[in-house]
Amino acid sequence: MKRRITLLTLMIFMLSLVLVACDAATEDAINDAAEQVQDAVEEIAPTVEAAVEEIAPTVEAAVEEVAPTVEAAVEEATGGDDEETADEEEMADEEMEDEAMAELSCEEPIKVGLITDVTGALAIYGAHVTRAFPLGMEYATGAPGTEGDGYTSYMVDGCEIQVYVRDDQSNPENTATVGRELIEVEGVDILVGTVSSGATATLQELARENEVIHIAAPAAANDLTGATFNEYSFRTSRNNYQDAVNICAYLASQYSSLVQIAPDYSFGTGSAAAFRDACTLEGATFVGDDIFAPADTTDFTSYMDPIFDAIDNGAEAFIVTWAGGGFVPLLQAATDSGVLDEIPMAAGFVDNVVMPAFFSNAIGSTSGILYHYTFPDNEINDWLVEQTQAQLGTFPDLFDADAMNAAILVVEALKATGGDASAAALIDAMEGMEFEGPKGTIYIRPEDHVAIQDMYIATLLNVDDTEFKYFELVDTNRPDVPCLLPEELVDRCGDLPVGSLSGE
């Protein structure tokens, strides 16, 4: 077989030489040349075959001898080339990605609706949002906004981003009204907000119905990325579970038995469930059932009785989860009734303004907090502190980081899509996105859109520093929390723990 292949190859080679040499020849000349080649091949064939048979053993032995060396050399060379090629391709892909993200263009302005509490019961927190979201836009776009007709305009490359601000007073009905107006009249592509978890759930549903992106900030209810999850809704705010995991890591090391009280709505019930799970996982136990009071309660006297019952049954501390003004009468009732003479209160530290009223009797205590401007050590937080002081004459507060992160997420997502503000494009860009903010790296978990972020444990030193330097940082945590999606969506959870951390 080898001899036949050799002869055939020789014939083809000789014929090709003739054809090349006779490129301009006539067809008859080519045919004559071909016949001459064939006669020559037939004449020398026996000699060639004999030569091949004579040298074949020597050639085969030589091939067998050098084959391993050749194969090794080829493998080494090819492997190196493949590795270098892969590195070069990866670098090229990164460069293309950077170029794509650097250039953002849009035919029409991209519109963002920011909804928060400006004049309602939680306006103290809304103030954090109305100052830090614009600062976040300024940081992310590289320049302050300019005032337009009912909006503030920011530019990224050739693309305009318009931000419309609305006040919902933390009232779900108002949230629905202003949310619909922003979608149907202004035509916003993205909704951001709001303070109240109950009102945010309304906003979340509006986003789903109208297929626009929603970013929750600073509402903390688990349900937003749990029971009421939809693919259009994201968050930069932490959830109740992150609070609980952060605080319980410390609390359970100090107290072995606990009781807790919380407001009777999604924020409070979610928080209670999270604390019970996280502290149990850390080795603590709960004495009796959790205590819930309406969110608008002003007299907590009657709610002290079940706490005394828990004390009689061995409770060593009581956990308080409360947002807003209700914390003051709750604390007053605990003081007047003598509860605080029996056991200490465990509650997450709050905003700068309210700290003196809430924690003046807790100097020296240690607990958790989601953000304080003195804790993160990074350039973005430094910028936020500097600009808040320079432009507004104050310091960032509890929810400033959430609001700034929401603005950064908006801009980074639009850069990733090249200016495509469609929900499908933004969902694809935001799921799994990492970006840097005043709290460091924020990771948007693709399974359930939880924002994985740093949290802090601190010891309270004072409540009267004029620059709100109240704390000494004890530890920085990055809580990992369970996937809380409803049963019909649980497949999205993948390898995450589902429902709880303790498995109960």
PDB file of C-alpha atoms in Angstrom, residues 33-290:
ATOM      1  CA  ALA A  33       3.440  15.927 -21.946  1.00  0.00           C
ATOM      2  CA  ALA A  34       1.123  13.882 -19.776  1.00  0.00           C
ATOM      3  CA  GLU A  35       1.695  10.783 -21.930  1.00  0.00           C
ATOM      4  CA  GLN A  36       5.470  11.275 -21.640  1.00  0.00           C
ATOM      5  CA  VAL A  37       5.226  11.504 -17.861  1.00  0.00           C
ATOM      6  CA  GLN A  38       3.181   8.332 -17.693  1.00  0.00           C
ATOM      7  CA  ASP A  39       5.750   6.451 -19.881  1.00  0.00           C
ATOM      8  CA  ALA A  40       8.569   7.708 -17.631  1.00  0.00           C
ATOM      9  CA  VAL A  41       6.804   6.593 -14.496  1.00  0.00           C
ATOM     10  CA  GLU A  42       6.136   3.112 -15.912  1.00  0.00           C
ATOM     11  CA  GLU A  43       9.797   2.831 -16.908  1.00  0.00           C
ATOM     12  CA  ILE A  44      11.205   3.740 -13.508  1.00  0.00           C
ATOM     13  CA  ALA A  45       8.496   2.117 -11.357  1.00  0.00           C
ATOM     14  CA  PRO A  46      10.350  -1.205 -10.781  1.00  0.00           C
ATOM     15  CA  THR A  47      13.476   0.620  -9.747  1.00  0.00           C
ATOM     16  CA  VAL A  48      11.554   2.887  -7.357  1.00  0.00           C
ATOM     17  CA  GLU A  49       9.655  -0.072  -5.857  1.00  0.00           C
ATOM     18  CA  ALA A  50      12.897  -1.974  -5.290  1.00  0.00           C
ATOM     19  CA  ALA A  51      14.483   1.045  -3.642  1.00  0.00           C
ATOM     20  CA  VAL A  52      11.491   1.533  -1.399  1.00  0.00           C
ATOM     21  CA  GLU A  53      11.526  -2.128  -0.316  1.00  0.00           C
ATOM     22  CA  GLU A  54      15.255  -1.919   0.394  1.00  0.00           C
ATOM     23  CA  ILE A  55      15.141   1.189   2.618  1.00  0.00           C
ATOM     24  CA  ALA A  56      11.701   0.641   4.217  1.00  0.00           C
ATOM     25  CA  PRO A  57      13.004  -1.209   7.361  1.00  0.00           C
ATOM     26  CA  THR A  58      15.625   1.445   7.955  1.00  0.00           C
ATOM     27  CA  VAL A  59      13.076   4.295   7.577  1.00  0.00           C
ATOM     28  CA  GLU A  60      10.537   2.596   9.840  1.00  0.00           C
ATOM     29  CA  ALA A  61      13.162   2.014  12.552  1.00  0.00           C
ATOM     30  CA  ALA A  62      14.284   5.634  12.340  1.00  0.00           C
ATOM     31  CA  VAL A  63      10.691   6.861  12.624  1.00  0.00           C
ATOM     32  CA  GLU A  64      10.063   4.672  15.685  1.00  0.00           C
ATOM     33  CA  GLU A  65      13.256   5.968  17.292  1.00  0.00           C
ATOM     34  CA  VAL A  66      12.541   9.678  16.866  1.00  0.00           C
ATOM     35  CA  ALA A  67       8.746   9.580  17.283  1.00  0.00           C
ATOM     36  CA  PRO A  68       8.674  10.093  21.098  1.00  0.00           C
ATOM     37  CA  THR A  69      11.092  13.028  20.855  1.00  0.00           C
ATOM     38  CA  VAL A  70       9.118  14.636  18.045  1.00  0.00           C
ATOM     39  CA  GLU A  71       5.796  14.115  19.835  1.00  0.00           C
ATOM     40  CA  ALA A  72       7.173  15.651  23.046  1.00  0.00           C
ATOM     41  CA  ALA A  73       8.542  18.627  21.150  1.00  0.00           C
ATOM     42  CA  VAL A  74       5.256  19.124  19.317  1.00  0.00           C
ATOM     43  CA  GLU A  75       3.249  18.843  22.532  1.00  0.00           C
ATOM     44  CA  GLU A  76       5.514  21.342  24.284  1.00  0.00           C
ATOM     45  CA  ALA A  77       5.414  23.785  21.412  1.00  0.00           C
ATOM     46  CA  THR A  78       1.696  23.410  20.843  1.00  0.00           C
ATOM     47  CA  GLY A  79       0.896  23.656  24.540  1.00  0.00           C
ATOM     48  CA  GLY A  80       2.878  26.853  24.884  1.00  0.00           C
ATOM     49  CA  ASP A  81       1.299  28.279  21.758  1.00  0.00           C
ATOM     50  CA  ASP A  82      -2.188  27.337  22.996  1.00  0.00           C
ATOM     51  CA  GLU A  83      -1.527  28.907  26.369  1.00  0.00           C
ATOM     52  CA  GLU A  84      -0.136  32.074  24.826  1.00  0.00           C
ATOM     53  CA  THR A  85      -3.009  32.179  22.348  1.00  0.00           C
ATOM     54  CA  ALA A  86      -5.536  31.746  25.157  1.00  0.00           C
ATOM     55  CA  ASP A  87      -3.908  34.546  27.138  1.00  0.00           C
ATOM     56  CA  GLU A  88      -3.888  36.785  24.083  1.00  0.00           C
ATOM     57  CA  GLU A  89      -7.541  35.997  23.338  1.00  0.00           C
ATOM     58  CA  GLU A  90      -8.492  36.666  26.956  1.00  0.00           C
ATOM     59  CA  MET A  91      -6.688  40.000  26.907  1.00  0.00           C
ATOM     60  CA  ALA A  92      -8.376  40.904  23.625  1.00  0.00           C
ATOM     61  CA  ASP A  93     -11.787  39.989  25.049  1.00  0.00           C
ATOM     62  CA  GLU A  94     -11.125  42.118  28.123  1.00  0.00           C
ATOM     63  CA  GLU A  95     -10.027  45.034  25.974  1.00  0.00           C
ATOM     64  CA  MET A  96     -13.146  44.712  23.827  1.00  0.00           C
ATOM     65  CA  GLU A  97     -15.303  44.510  26.958  1.00  0.00           C
ATOM     66  CA  ASP A  98     -13.623  47.587  28.431  1.00  0.00           C
ATOM     67  CA  GLU A  99     -14.119  49.461  25.179  1.00  0.00           C
ATOM     68  CA  ALA A 100     -17.770  48.423  25.028  1.00  0.00           C
ATOM     69  CA  MET A 101     -18.365  49.545  28.615  1.00  0.00           C
ATOM     70  CA  ALA A 102     -16.483  52.783  28.084  1.00  0.00           C
ATOM     71  CA  GLU A 103     -18.702  53.861  25.177  1.00  0.00           C
ATOM     72  CA  LEU A 104     -22.334  54.430  26.076  1.00  0.00           C
ATOM     73  CA  SER A 105     -24.806  55.862  23.606  1.00  0.00           C
ATOM     74  CA  CYS A 106     -28.560  56.170  23.385  1.00  0.00           C
ATOM     75  CA  GLU A 107     -30.921  57.742  20.876  1.00  0.00           C
ATOM     76  CA  GLU A 108     -33.322  58.909  23.590  1.00  0.00           C
ATOM     77  CA  PRO A 109     -32.586  59.995  27.183  1.00  0.00           C
ATOM     78  CA  ILE A 110     -32.682  57.178  29.743  1.00  0.00           C
ATOM     79  CA  LYS A 111     -35.104  58.050  32.529  1.00  0.00           C
ATOM     80  CA  VAL A 112     -34.794  57.054  36.185  1.00  0.00           C
ATOM     81  CA  GLY A 113     -37.559  57.581  38.755  1.00  0.00           C
ATOM     82  CA  LEU A 114     -36.336  57.980  42.349  1.00  0.00           C
ATOM     83  CA  ILE A 115     -39.118  57.529  44.919  1.00  0.00           C
ATOM     84  CA  THR A 116     -38.456  58.171  48.599  1.00  0.00           C
ATOM     85  CA  ASP A 117     -39.971  59.677  51.747  1.00  0.00           C
ATOM     86  CA  VAL A 118     -39.456  63.436  51.711  1.00  0.00           C
ATOM     87  CA  THR A 119     -42.261  64.615  54.034  1.00  0.00           C
ATOM     88  CA  GLY A 120     -43.650  61.483  55.700  1.00  0.00           C
ATOM     89  CA  ALA A 121     -43.038  59.429  58.831  1.00  0.00           C
ATOM     90  CA  LEU A 122     -39.667  58.154  57.583  1.00  0.00           C
ATOM     91  CA  ALA A 123     -38.468  61.417  56.026  1.00  0.00           C
ATOM     92  CA  ILE A 124     -35.428  61.342  58.295  1.00  0.00           C
ATOM     93  CA  TYR A 125     -34.232  58.380  56.215  1.00  0.00           C
ATOM     94  CA  GLY A 126     -35.477  59.803  52.932  1.00  0.00           C
ATOM     95  CA  ALA A 127     -33.070  62.689  53.454  1.00  0.00           C
ATOM     96  CA  HIS A 128     -30.179  60.233  53.185  1.00  0.00           C
ATOM     97  CA  VAL A 129     -31.475  59.132  49.796  1.00  0.00           C
ATOM     98  CA  THR A 130     -32.209  62.553  48.308  1.00  0.00           C
ATOM     99  CA  ARG A 131     -28.643  63.707  48.938  1.00  0.00           C
ATOM    100  CA  ALA A 132     -26.650  60.513  48.331  1.00  0.00           C
ATOM    101  CA  PHE A 133     -28.337  59.312  45.133  1.00  0.00           C
ATOM    102  CA  PRO A 134     -27.421  62.519  43.254  1.00  0.00           C
ATOM    103  CA  LEU A 135     -23.909  62.283  44.667  1.00  0.00           C
ATOM    104  CA  GLY A 136     -23.746  58.713  43.421  1.00  0.00           C
ATOM    105  CA  MET A 137     -24.817  59.826  39.968  1.00  0.00           C
ATOM    106  CA  GLU A 138     -22.191  62.577  40.052  1.00  0.00           C
ATOM    107  CA  TYR A 139     -19.493  60.106  41.053  1.00  0.00           C
ATOM    108  CA  ALA A 140     -20.516  57.469  38.490  1.00  0.00           C
ATOM    109  CA  THR A 141     -20.865  59.907  35.581  1.00  0.00           C
ATOM    110  CA  GLY A 142     -17.917  62.118  36.515  1.00  0.00           C
ATOM    111  CA  ALA A 143     -19.788  65.422  36.747  1.00  0.00           C
ATOM    112  CA  PRO A 144     -22.606  67.100  38.716  1.00  0.00           C
ATOM    113  CA  GLY A 145     -26.086  67.032  37.221  1.00  0.00           C
ATOM    114  CA  THR A 146     -27.754  69.969  35.518  1.00  0.00           C
ATOM    115  CA  GLU A 147     -31.354  70.927  36.200  1.00  0.00           C
ATOM    116  CA  GLY A 148     -33.882  70.232  33.457  1.00  0.00           C
ATOM    117  CA  ASP A 149     -37.652  70.534  33.258  1.00  0.00           C
ATOM    118  CA  GLY A 150     -38.628  68.544  36.344  1.00  0.00           C
ATOM    119  CA  TYR A 151     -35.548  66.360  36.323  1.00  0.00           C
ATOM    120  CA  THR A 152     -31.790  66.412  36.826  1.00  0.00           C
ATOM    121  CA  SER A 153     -29.673  65.515  33.809  1.00  0.00           C
ATOM    122  CA  TYR A 154     -26.404  63.549  33.863  1.00  0.00           C
ATOM    123  CA  MET A 155     -24.253  62.691  30.856  1.00  0.00           C
ATOM    124  CA  VAL A 156     -22.228  59.554  30.171  1.00  0.00           C
ATOM    125  CA  ASP A 157     -20.415  59.829  26.853  1.00  0.00           C
ATOM    126  CA  GLY A 158     -23.185  60.724  24.408  1.00  0.00           C
ATOM    127  CA  CYS A 159     -26.029  59.438  26.566  1.00  0.00           C
ATOM    128  CA  GLU A 160     -28.270  61.543  28.811  1.00  0.00           C
ATOM    129  CA  ILE A 161     -29.672  60.077  32.031  1.00  0.00           C
ATOM    130  CA  GLN A 162     -32.596  62.013  33.509  1.00  0.00           C
ATOM    131  CA  VAL A 163     -33.471  61.534  37.199  1.00  0.00           C
ATOM    132  CA  TYR A 164     -36.996  62.358  38.404  1.00  0.00           C
ATOM    133  CA  VAL A 165     -37.626  62.537  42.173  1.00  0.00           C
ATOM    134  CA  ARG A 166     -41.009  61.872  43.839  1.00  0.00           C
ATOM    135  CA  ASP A 167     -42.209  61.875  47.469  1.00  0.00           C
ATOM    136  CA  ASP A 168     -44.348  58.913  48.580  1.00  0.00           C
ATOM    137  CA  GLN A 169     -44.430  59.769  52.326  1.00  0.00           C
ATOM    138  CA  SER A 170     -43.894  56.027  52.991  1.00  0.00           C
ATOM    139  CA  ASN A 171     -47.564  55.477  52.109  1.00  0.00           C
ATOM    140  CA  PRO A 172     -48.124  52.529  49.729  1.00  0.00           C
ATOM    141  CA  GLU A 173     -51.053  54.300  48.058  1.00  0.00           C
ATOM    142  CA  ASN A 174     -48.881  57.324  47.346  1.00  0.00           C
ATOM    143  CA  THR A 175     -46.131  55.032  46.134  1.00  0.00           C
ATOM    144  CA  ALA A 176     -48.518  53.470  43.640  1.00  0.00           C
ATOM    145  CA  THR A 177     -49.724  56.880  42.449  1.00  0.00           C
ATOM    146  CA  VAL A 178     -46.319  58.464  41.884  1.00  0.00           C
ATOM    147  CA  GLY A 179     -44.926  55.206  40.530  1.00  0.00           C
ATOM    148  CA  ARG A 180     -47.625  54.985  37.847  1.00  0.00           C
ATOM    149  CA  GLU A 181     -47.131  58.649  36.980  1.00  0.00           C
ATOM    150  CA  LEU A 182     -43.410  58.101  36.498  1.00  0.00           C
ATOM    151  CA  ILE A 183     -43.992  55.057  34.292  1.00  0.00           C
ATOM    152  CA  GLU A 184     -47.021  56.190  32.287  1.00  0.00           C
ATOM    153  CA  VAL A 185     -46.400  59.934  31.989  1.00  0.00           C
ATOM    154  CA  GLU A 186     -42.638  60.399  32.253  1.00  0.00           C
ATOM    155  CA  GLY A 187     -41.810  57.052  30.687  1.00  0.00           C
ATOM    156  CA  VAL A 188     -39.079  56.046  33.128  1.00  0.00           C
ATOM    157  CA  ASP A 189     -36.964  52.994  32.352  1.00  0.00           C
ATOM    158  CA  ILE A 190     -35.785  52.350  35.928  1.00  0.00           C
ATOM    159  CA  LEU A 191     -37.427  52.853  39.344  1.00  0.00           C
ATOM    160  CA  VAL A 192     -35.399  53.308  42.541  1.00  0.00           C
ATOM    161  CA  GLY A 193     -36.813  53.262  46.096  1.00  0.00           C
ATOM    162  CA  THR A 194     -38.239  53.446  48.607  1.00  0.00           C
ATOM    163  CA  VAL A 195     -37.738  53.771  52.404  1.00  0.00           C
ATOM    164  CA  SER A 196     -40.663  51.770  53.786  1.00  0.00           C
ATOM    165  CA  SER A 197     -40.559  48.052  53.020  1.00  0.00           C
ATOM    166  CA  GLY A 198     -44.356  47.963  52.689  1.00  0.00           C
ATOM    167  CA  ALA A 199     -44.316  50.808  50.177  1.00  0.00           C
ATOM    168  CA  THR A 200     -41.388  49.224  48.358  1.00  0.00           C
ATOM    169  CA  ALA A 201     -43.410  46.040  47.840  1.00  0.00           C
ATOM    170  CA  THR A 202     -45.978  48.176  45.985  1.00  0.00           C
ATOM    171  CA  LEU A 203     -43.230  49.668  43.832  1.00  0.00           C
ATOM    172  CA  GLN A 204     -41.850  46.214  43.158  1.00  0.00           C
ATOM    173  CA  GLU A 205     -45.200  45.010  41.843  1.00  0.00           C
ATOM    174  CA  LEU A 206     -45.529  48.075  39.605  1.00  0.00           C
ATOM    175  CA  ALA A 207     -42.166  47.261  38.104  1.00  0.00           C
ATOM    176  CA  ARG A 208     -43.269  43.703  37.368  1.00  0.00           C
ATOM    177  CA  GLU A 209     -46.555  44.776  35.797  1.00  0.00           C
ATOM    178  CA  ASN A 210     -44.853  47.310  33.542  1.00  0.00           C
ATOM    179  CA  GLU A 211     -41.637  45.351  32.901  1.00  0.00           C
ATOM    180  CA  VAL A 212     -39.279  48.048  34.112  1.00  0.00           C
ATOM    181  CA  ILE A 213     -36.277  47.575  36.377  1.00  0.00           C
ATOM    182  CA  HIS A 214     -36.661  48.338  40.094  1.00  0.00           C
ATOM    183  CA  ILE A 215     -33.790  48.840  42.566  1.00  0.00           C
ATOM    184  CA  ALA A 216     -34.765  48.764  46.249  1.00  0.00           C
ATOM    185  CA  ALA A 217     -32.929  51.240  48.491  1.00  0.00           C
ATOM    186  CA  PRO A 218     -32.932  51.407  51.465  1.00  0.00           C
ATOM    187  CA  ALA A 219     -35.853  49.067  52.353  1.00  0.00           C
ATOM    188  CA  ALA A 220     -34.622  45.943  54.161  1.00  0.00           C
ATOM    189  CA  ALA A 221     -37.495  43.429  54.105  1.00  0.00           C
ATOM    190  CA  ASN A 222     -36.462  39.888  53.217  1.00  0.00           C
ATOM    191  CA  ASP A 223     -39.552  39.509  51.038  1.00  0.00           C
ATOM    192  CA  LEU A 224     -38.274  41.904  48.374  1.00  0.00           C
ATOM    193  CA  THR A 225     -35.746  39.306  47.285  1.00  0.00           C
ATOM    194  CA  GLY A 226     -37.736  36.453  48.807  1.00  0.00           C
ATOM    195  CA  ALA A 227     -41.479  35.800  48.895  1.00  0.00           C
ATOM    196  CA  THR A 228     -42.386  38.678  46.547  1.00  0.00           C
ATOM    197  CA  PHE A 229     -39.355  38.325  44.268  1.00  0.00           C
ATOM    198  CA  ASN A 230     -39.690  39.045  40.591  1.00  0.00           C
ATOM    199  CA  GLU A 231     -36.973  39.180  37.950  1.00  0.00           C
ATOM    200  CA  TYR A 232     -37.337  42.943  37.472  1.00  0.00           C
ATOM    201  CA  SER A 233     -36.553  43.834  41.081  1.00  0.00           C
ATOM    202  CA  PHE A 234     -33.037  44.236  42.501  1.00  0.00           C
ATOM    203  CA  ARG A 235     -31.623  45.847  45.624  1.00  0.00           C
ATOM    204  CA  THR A 236     -28.546  47.623  46.943  1.00  0.00           C
ATOM    205  CA  SER A 237     -29.921  47.677  50.493  1.00  0.00           C
ATOM    206  CA  ARG A 238     -29.159  44.818  52.841  1.00  0.00           C
ATOM    207  CA  ASN A 239     -31.967  42.527  53.968  1.00  0.00           C
ATOM    208  CA  ASN A 240     -33.115  41.551  57.465  1.00  0.00           C
ATOM    209  CA  TYR A 241     -31.110  38.353  57.326  1.00  0.00           C
ATOM    210  CA  GLN A 242     -27.874  40.235  56.787  1.00  0.00           C
ATOM    211  CA  ASP A 243     -28.622  42.351  59.869  1.00  0.00           C
ATOM    212  CA  ALA A 244     -29.357  39.222  61.872  1.00  0.00           C
ATOM    213  CA  VAL A 245     -26.318  37.231  60.758  1.00  0.00           C
ATOM    214  CA  ASN A 246     -24.083  40.199  61.468  1.00  0.00           C
ATOM    215  CA  ILE A 247     -25.448  40.895  64.963  1.00  0.00           C
ATOM    216  CA  CYS A 248     -25.959  37.272  66.043  1.00  0.00           C
ATOM    217  CA  ALA A 249     -22.327  36.426  65.404  1.00  0.00           C
ATOM    218  CA  TYR A 250     -21.548  38.738  68.327  1.00  0.00           C
ATOM    219  CA  LEU A 251     -24.756  38.532  70.376  1.00  0.00           C
ATOM    220  CA  ALA A 252     -24.803  34.758  70.736  1.00  0.00           C
ATOM    221  CA  SER A 253     -21.257  34.855  72.092  1.00  0.00           C
ATOM    222  CA  GLN A 254     -22.495  37.035  74.978  1.00  0.00           C
ATOM    223  CA  TYR A 255     -25.982  35.694  75.730  1.00  0.00           C
ATOM    224  CA  SER A 256     -27.321  32.158  75.501  1.00  0.00           C
ATOM    225  CA  SER A 257     -31.088  32.823  75.774  1.00  0.00           C
ATOM    226  CA  LEU A 258     -33.067  35.593  74.103  1.00  0.00           C
ATOM    227  CA  VAL A 259     -36.503  37.121  73.551  1.00  0.00           C
ATOM    228  CA  GLN A 260     -37.446  39.586  70.813  1.00  0.00           C
ATOM    229  CA  ILE A 261     -40.019  42.202  69.840  1.00  0.00           C
ATOM    230  CA  ALA A 262     -40.627  43.590  66.338  1.00  0.00           C
ATOM    231  CA  PRO A 263     -43.232  45.543  64.335  1.00  0.00           C
ATOM    232  CA  ASP A 264     -46.048  43.501  62.820  1.00  0.00           C
ATOM    233  CA  TYR A 265     -45.370  43.995  59.095  1.00  0.00           C
ATOM    234  CA  SER A 266     -42.987  42.554  56.531  1.00  0.00           C
ATOM    235  CA  PHE A 267     -39.873  44.280  57.850  1.00  0.00           C
ATOM    236  CA  GLY A 268     -40.512  43.181  61.435  1.00  0.00           C
ATOM    237  CA  THR A 269     -41.736  39.640  60.834  1.00  0.00           C
ATOM    238  CA  GLY A 270     -38.897  38.982  58.400  1.00  0.00           C
ATOM    239  CA  SER A 271     -36.393  40.374  60.865  1.00  0.00           C
ATOM    240  CA  ALA A 272     -37.731  38.235  63.709  1.00  0.00           C
ATOM    241  CA  ALA A 273     -37.497  35.084  61.607  1.00  0.00           C
ATOM    242  CA  ALA A 274     -33.956  35.967  60.563  1.00  0.00           C
ATOM    243  CA  PHE A 275     -32.766  36.659  64.110  1.00  0.00           C
ATOM    244  CA  ARG A 276     -34.313  33.458  65.404  1.00  0.00           C
ATOM    245  CA  ASP A 277     -32.559  31.457  62.677  1.00  0.00           C
ATOM    246  CA  ALA A 278     -29.183  33.202  62.788  1.00  0.00           C
ATOM    247  CA  CYS A 279     -28.852  33.335  66.575  1.00  0.00           C
ATOM    248  CA  THR A 280     -29.997  29.711  66.890  1.00  0.00           C
ATOM    249  CA  LEU A 281     -27.327  28.726  64.396  1.00  0.00           C
ATOM    250  CA  GLU A 282     -24.773  30.532  66.589  1.00  0.00           C
ATOM    251  CA  GLY A 283     -25.891  28.503  69.629  1.00  0.00           C
ATOM    252  CA  ALA A 284     -28.442  30.759  71.372  1.00  0.00           C
ATOM    253  CA  THR A 285     -32.030  29.805  72.204  1.00  0.00           C
ATOM    254  CA  PHE A 286     -35.243  31.829  72.267  1.00  0.00           C
ATOM    255  CA  VAL A 287     -37.506  31.853  75.303  1.00  0.00           C
ATOM    256  CA  GLY A 288     -41.152  31.935  74.282  1.00  0.00           C
ATOM    257  CA  ASP A 289     -42.768  33.241  71.132  1.00  0.00           C
ATOM    258  CA  ASP A 290     -41.695  36.371  69.306  1.00  0.00           C
TER     259      ASP A 290
END
